């Protein structure tokens, strides 16, 4: 009995050590040589070298001298791109979709407002869902609070780096999350009432800013939101923090654009199924759209005009497009954050240029979320989030050969790798049934 | 031959009318295929094997002979034919090879650089029963009022004007099985449909296809019936066994009466009649089941009562018992990469399909999703890549079978469709590129030799009644 327990402890200790240190190989000087390099911020370079030191990119080009102590990775015939950024996920916030106790993505809020909710505070950096995404080339994600409240909370940009939540956060907040298409989940019963409550929240935030001292003395009228929620809304009404507004229907997008115009807000549109119908208005207002490329079903009365060409048409009109994964359906989405590349390929199949599709999963999200000085392109000074592919990243037959996050290579097998290995030979060996 | 939108609609009408007018031929062999014998008027109270109260009225759309030449052909039976040709007449494939003879009056298409495959068959769909837009009013998938509803037939839930149907066709799906949902232990009868415009469900029914029975393991039934039971997996199993015990008794009573016609017929029961048909081997069992251990128990239950499971659906742990599935001759309708969204799906791996295929079980890529159903070629491509990555080599020829002949076998229609061989239904897709590329799209889709979708011709893009006015025109698929 004692023996069994100590054995179990030893295994737990070993696993912890593996998880803690072996997940990503140590940072060092690395030279990825000979590949076709897509910096995204500039034209592709044939037969180029990407030099990484201490987690940062230090040189990119055809004539980069490689230090003698560098680990060399021969990428001849391979494609080298920045790590992909999935701009709409619940990675690390939802472990098992249908198990409520593994959800950290929805705040209760107060009166359907949860502006002060900082979703990344509940992040599980040990989530087994991170590795499958990283293994297929996704190195950064935006985590977005759910719930479809009037204001659901604040989003953050993360690197899928091994460590604790505080290690992963690149920038937080990167957006405040709201919506204009689901009145009932926002404490209203009609769109007009939902918009009224949003305007009231903006007005009350301004009143709070002007009368903070009076508010503390209980000398103001009642406000629609709590003190912390009003505080959290200040950068939004000042136009410093973007308001990410969920809107699919063309008329809802129009309402969001008007709300932004009337109140001097900086906004982006999430979903944007019928965005193509108002593409010129979005472009004129320079409003980015987060949308998928695999949705064409009139699945609800807010998405009747949803077409697969949407992302390409928006881009052609000049709208900054951020491709997001699994925006169509499915409660498997945390597991399939990795399918961002499939969205990229489908965007191309339905009219977006290949270069724009690559940009929409790398540099454009970095720019839109204000982290282009850190990630999204291969340039000196950027984090070394780099992927080496055997070919076109969007093609299914392409393999991911190396993934670096902040200069460290991900080598940890996924849970799926371990399961596949265990059952590759059937029946499992009786000599070693618990490999 | 190209039809305008108007003429296409006219053809639908003609097909439906001629279907109704044609006389049913009595068959002397009730099994294995569902025959067309109809109960005589007034015999609704009689429980007849292979009764067909809602017979198919499908008639193929008129079409000229067709030749596609200079095209790469995945036949689903042999190696890829490069720069080959295929000929079609009277709705059937008449020749496939390096070259073919051109039938008189044939439309000839130069498929330079393009690919032909058999039409895709989706074994697991709820399209039509869970129509778009999704509303409570159109939610007809789960009769979640009793854990055993063998009495319901999902064809009575199918809305032929569901806008998801033409989108499936544009994705290359030519045949699909609509299943009742998985809320119940026994969910009811499935139906196999052709992806064709029709005013009626009967006009879509695949002639000669057997019915399926939907069963479900695990979490869904015990969650839905937590209050009244079953609320546990052991409750689930007790529920299946109780149903089969009743069904066996019912089958005996009716088989005896059908043989001797002595006395009053026993009371008819729709649910037990369906289960008795399974026990007689006249229907195929499609069993939603995620976990390996539960699949093994379902196999034992099938042996206890003497029926066969045709395929496990979802089977995210099928790779753990791939050898058992192969030995038992049970197929797997599986996802490429869904998993981890509930406890029983936690162990999903992307090599699942490749591992089960390697073991020798007949595996199909299924969707269970109106969006995924439109891109089953992409799902197969993912599963193939995952196999190759895990050291299980998969060829494109093999992966084509996951989309075509294997699902055809699971639905019992592999003698009629699912491969490009002379004599088979001319259900085929012309792809603009290798179908396993993310950039590939079906350019043209034929069902029984008739061109029903053309990406290059908006007049050949069927719009359902619902879409008129509601969905902006001109949006290509």
XYZ file of C-alpha atoms in Angstrom, chain B residues 144-372:
229
model
C -37.640 13.974 -26.503
C -40.805 12.894 -24.766
C -39.880 9.291 -24.069
C -36.530 7.492 -23.963
C -37.768 4.963 -26.515
C -39.530 6.428 -29.545
C -39.041 3.674 -32.085
C -42.470 4.710 -33.363
C -41.345 7.958 -35.005
C -40.111 8.243 -38.599
C -37.816 11.179 -39.214
C -39.105 11.610 -42.762
C -42.208 13.096 -41.176
C -39.994 15.898 -39.844
C -38.167 16.669 -43.088
C -38.919 20.030 -44.709
C -37.948 19.799 -48.394
C -37.586 23.602 -48.568
C -34.790 23.695 -45.975
C -32.147 26.033 -47.493
C -29.476 23.714 -46.141
C -30.394 21.098 -48.761
C -29.169 22.958 -51.875
C -26.028 24.014 -49.976
C -25.282 20.350 -49.322
C -25.654 19.673 -53.043
C -23.244 22.512 -53.830
C -20.781 20.798 -51.503
C -21.032 17.643 -53.603
C -23.394 15.646 -51.396
C -25.732 13.608 -53.572
C -27.221 11.271 -50.930
C -27.726 11.741 -47.242
C -29.262 9.909 -44.345
C -31.422 12.003 -42.048
C -31.432 10.592 -38.536
C -33.549 11.413 -35.527
C -31.502 13.054 -32.771
C -29.647 11.399 -29.931
C -31.812 12.437 -27.002
C -33.402 8.998 -26.886
C -32.093 5.487 -26.354
C -33.999 4.546 -29.479
C -34.784 7.633 -31.514
C -36.797 6.273 -34.430
C -36.479 5.538 -38.137
C -33.988 7.299 -40.371
C -34.526 8.014 -44.038
C -32.114 8.006 -46.984
C -32.685 10.912 -49.361
C -31.331 12.178 -52.617
C -30.269 15.819 -52.553
C -32.793 16.953 -55.131
C -35.400 19.696 -55.377
C -38.809 18.268 -54.600
C -42.150 19.451 -53.311
C -42.440 16.341 -51.169
C -40.184 14.214 -49.008
C -41.372 11.163 -50.916
C -39.929 12.765 -54.042
C -36.469 12.746 -52.410
C -36.514 9.201 -51.014
C -33.763 6.980 -52.388
C -35.599 4.127 -54.151
C -34.824 0.781 -52.592
C -32.855 2.105 -49.631
C -33.531 0.325 -46.387
C -34.672 2.215 -43.361
C -32.259 2.728 -40.489
C -32.892 2.725 -36.740
C -31.245 5.421 -34.649
C -29.963 4.368 -31.240
C -27.879 6.443 -28.828
C -25.480 5.596 -26.014
C -24.108 7.525 -23.166
C -24.511 11.042 -21.965
C -27.342 12.427 -24.069
C -30.211 10.136 -23.064
C -29.231 10.096 -19.389
C -29.005 13.895 -19.377
C -32.323 14.432 -21.145
C -34.192 11.942 -18.944
C -32.324 12.634 -15.681
C -35.591 13.283 -13.825
C -37.726 10.379 -15.058
C -34.947 7.972 -16.008
C -32.755 6.640 -17.381
C -30.390 8.813 -15.394
C -27.353 6.521 -15.577
C -25.547 4.442 -18.160
C -26.845 1.279 -16.462
C -30.311 2.750 -16.824
C -29.623 3.266 -20.517
C -28.706 -0.393 -21.010
C -31.742 -1.593 -19.051
C -33.828 0.585 -21.370
C -32.456 -0.917 -24.599
C -32.877 -4.458 -23.310
C -36.449 -3.883 -22.118
C -37.344 -2.539 -25.552
C -35.791 -5.500 -27.393
C -37.513 -8.004 -25.080
C -40.876 -6.500 -26.017
C -39.893 -6.339 -29.677
C -38.920 -9.998 -29.808
C -42.271 -11.030 -28.350
C -44.061 -8.777 -30.842
C -42.068 -10.169 -33.764
C -42.929 -13.773 -32.778
C -46.617 -13.030 -32.458
C -46.807 -11.240 -35.799
C -44.602 -13.663 -37.707
C -46.911 -16.436 -36.549
C -50.008 -14.522 -37.592
C -48.461 -13.499 -40.927
C -47.745 -17.201 -41.562
C -51.131 -18.669 -40.642
C -53.578 -15.710 -40.572
C -55.430 -17.518 -37.786
C -57.854 -15.442 -35.760
C -57.689 -11.711 -35.223
C -54.327 -10.102 -35.955
C -52.425 -9.015 -32.832
C -52.696 -5.312 -31.926
C -50.402 -3.187 -34.065
C -47.722 -1.075 -32.356
C -45.676 1.311 -34.497
C -42.613 1.299 -32.257
C -42.458 -2.473 -31.822
C -43.113 -2.918 -35.526
C -39.967 -0.921 -36.288
C -37.916 -2.886 -33.755
C -39.320 -6.176 -35.111
C -38.147 -5.117 -38.578
C -34.649 -4.706 -37.167
C -34.842 -8.196 -35.640
C -35.998 -9.576 -38.997
C -32.935 -8.003 -40.632
C -34.961 -5.590 -42.722
C -33.495 -2.408 -41.197
C -29.968 -1.178 -40.440
C -28.962 -0.026 -36.968
C -27.091 3.274 -36.724
C -25.805 3.616 -33.191
C -24.583 6.967 -31.822
C -21.847 5.981 -29.367
C -18.645 7.747 -28.303
C -16.808 5.499 -25.879
C -15.042 2.240 -26.698
C -16.366 0.424 -23.620
C -19.941 1.393 -24.421
C -19.614 0.293 -28.045
C -18.422 -3.106 -26.815
C -21.509 -3.377 -24.601
C -23.827 -2.377 -27.439
C -22.301 -5.176 -29.516
C -23.166 -7.651 -26.747
C -26.732 -6.355 -26.596
C -27.073 -6.849 -30.355
C -25.930 -10.441 -29.948
C -28.285 -11.030 -27.024
C -31.245 -10.126 -29.245
C -29.936 -11.242 -32.606
C -29.616 -8.043 -34.616
C -26.620 -6.435 -36.322
C -25.222 -2.964 -35.736
C -24.430 -1.555 -39.155
C -22.360 1.396 -37.971
C -21.368 3.275 -34.864
C -21.740 6.994 -35.336
C -19.344 9.589 -33.866
C -17.263 6.817 -32.259
C -14.524 9.173 -31.095
C -12.939 6.204 -29.319
C -13.407 3.776 -32.223
C -9.617 3.629 -32.630
C -9.384 1.891 -29.241
C -11.499 -1.030 -30.488
C -10.814 -0.837 -34.225
C -9.893 -4.542 -34.243
C -13.234 -5.469 -32.666
C -15.201 -3.343 -35.137
C -13.381 -4.992 -38.030
C -14.017 -8.472 -36.668
C -17.715 -7.789 -36.106
C -18.158 -6.190 -39.544
C -19.379 -2.916 -38.060
C -18.735 0.364 -39.834
C -17.716 3.657 -38.302
C -19.221 7.015 -39.233
C -16.631 9.324 -37.725
C -15.520 12.939 -37.522
C -12.131 14.119 -38.661
C -11.386 16.349 -35.694
C -14.301 16.870 -33.361
C -13.688 16.013 -29.754
C -13.218 17.188 -26.225
C -16.535 19.050 -26.038
C -17.984 16.665 -23.482
C -16.642 13.990 -21.184
C -17.429 11.079 -23.502
C -15.707 12.950 -26.377
C -12.522 13.762 -24.468
C -10.361 11.145 -26.159
C -11.022 12.166 -29.754
C -7.866 11.969 -31.906
C -7.363 13.113 -35.478
C -5.909 9.746 -36.511
C -9.166 7.982 -35.540
C -10.418 7.481 -39.097
C -7.029 6.319 -40.400
C -6.577 3.895 -37.490
C -10.045 2.362 -37.901
C -9.556 2.090 -41.662
C -6.200 0.382 -41.191
C -7.813 -2.190 -38.907
C -10.195 -3.134 -41.703
C -13.490 -1.640 -40.566
C -15.505 0.305 -43.110
C -15.156 3.924 -42.143
C -17.021 6.981 -43.396
C -16.452 10.662 -42.757
C -19.775 11.947 -41.467
C -20.865 15.450 -40.563
C -23.742 15.666 -38.061
C -23.535 19.302 -39.080
C -25.050 21.194 -42.001
C -21.900 23.257 -42.389
C -19.417 20.382 -42.200
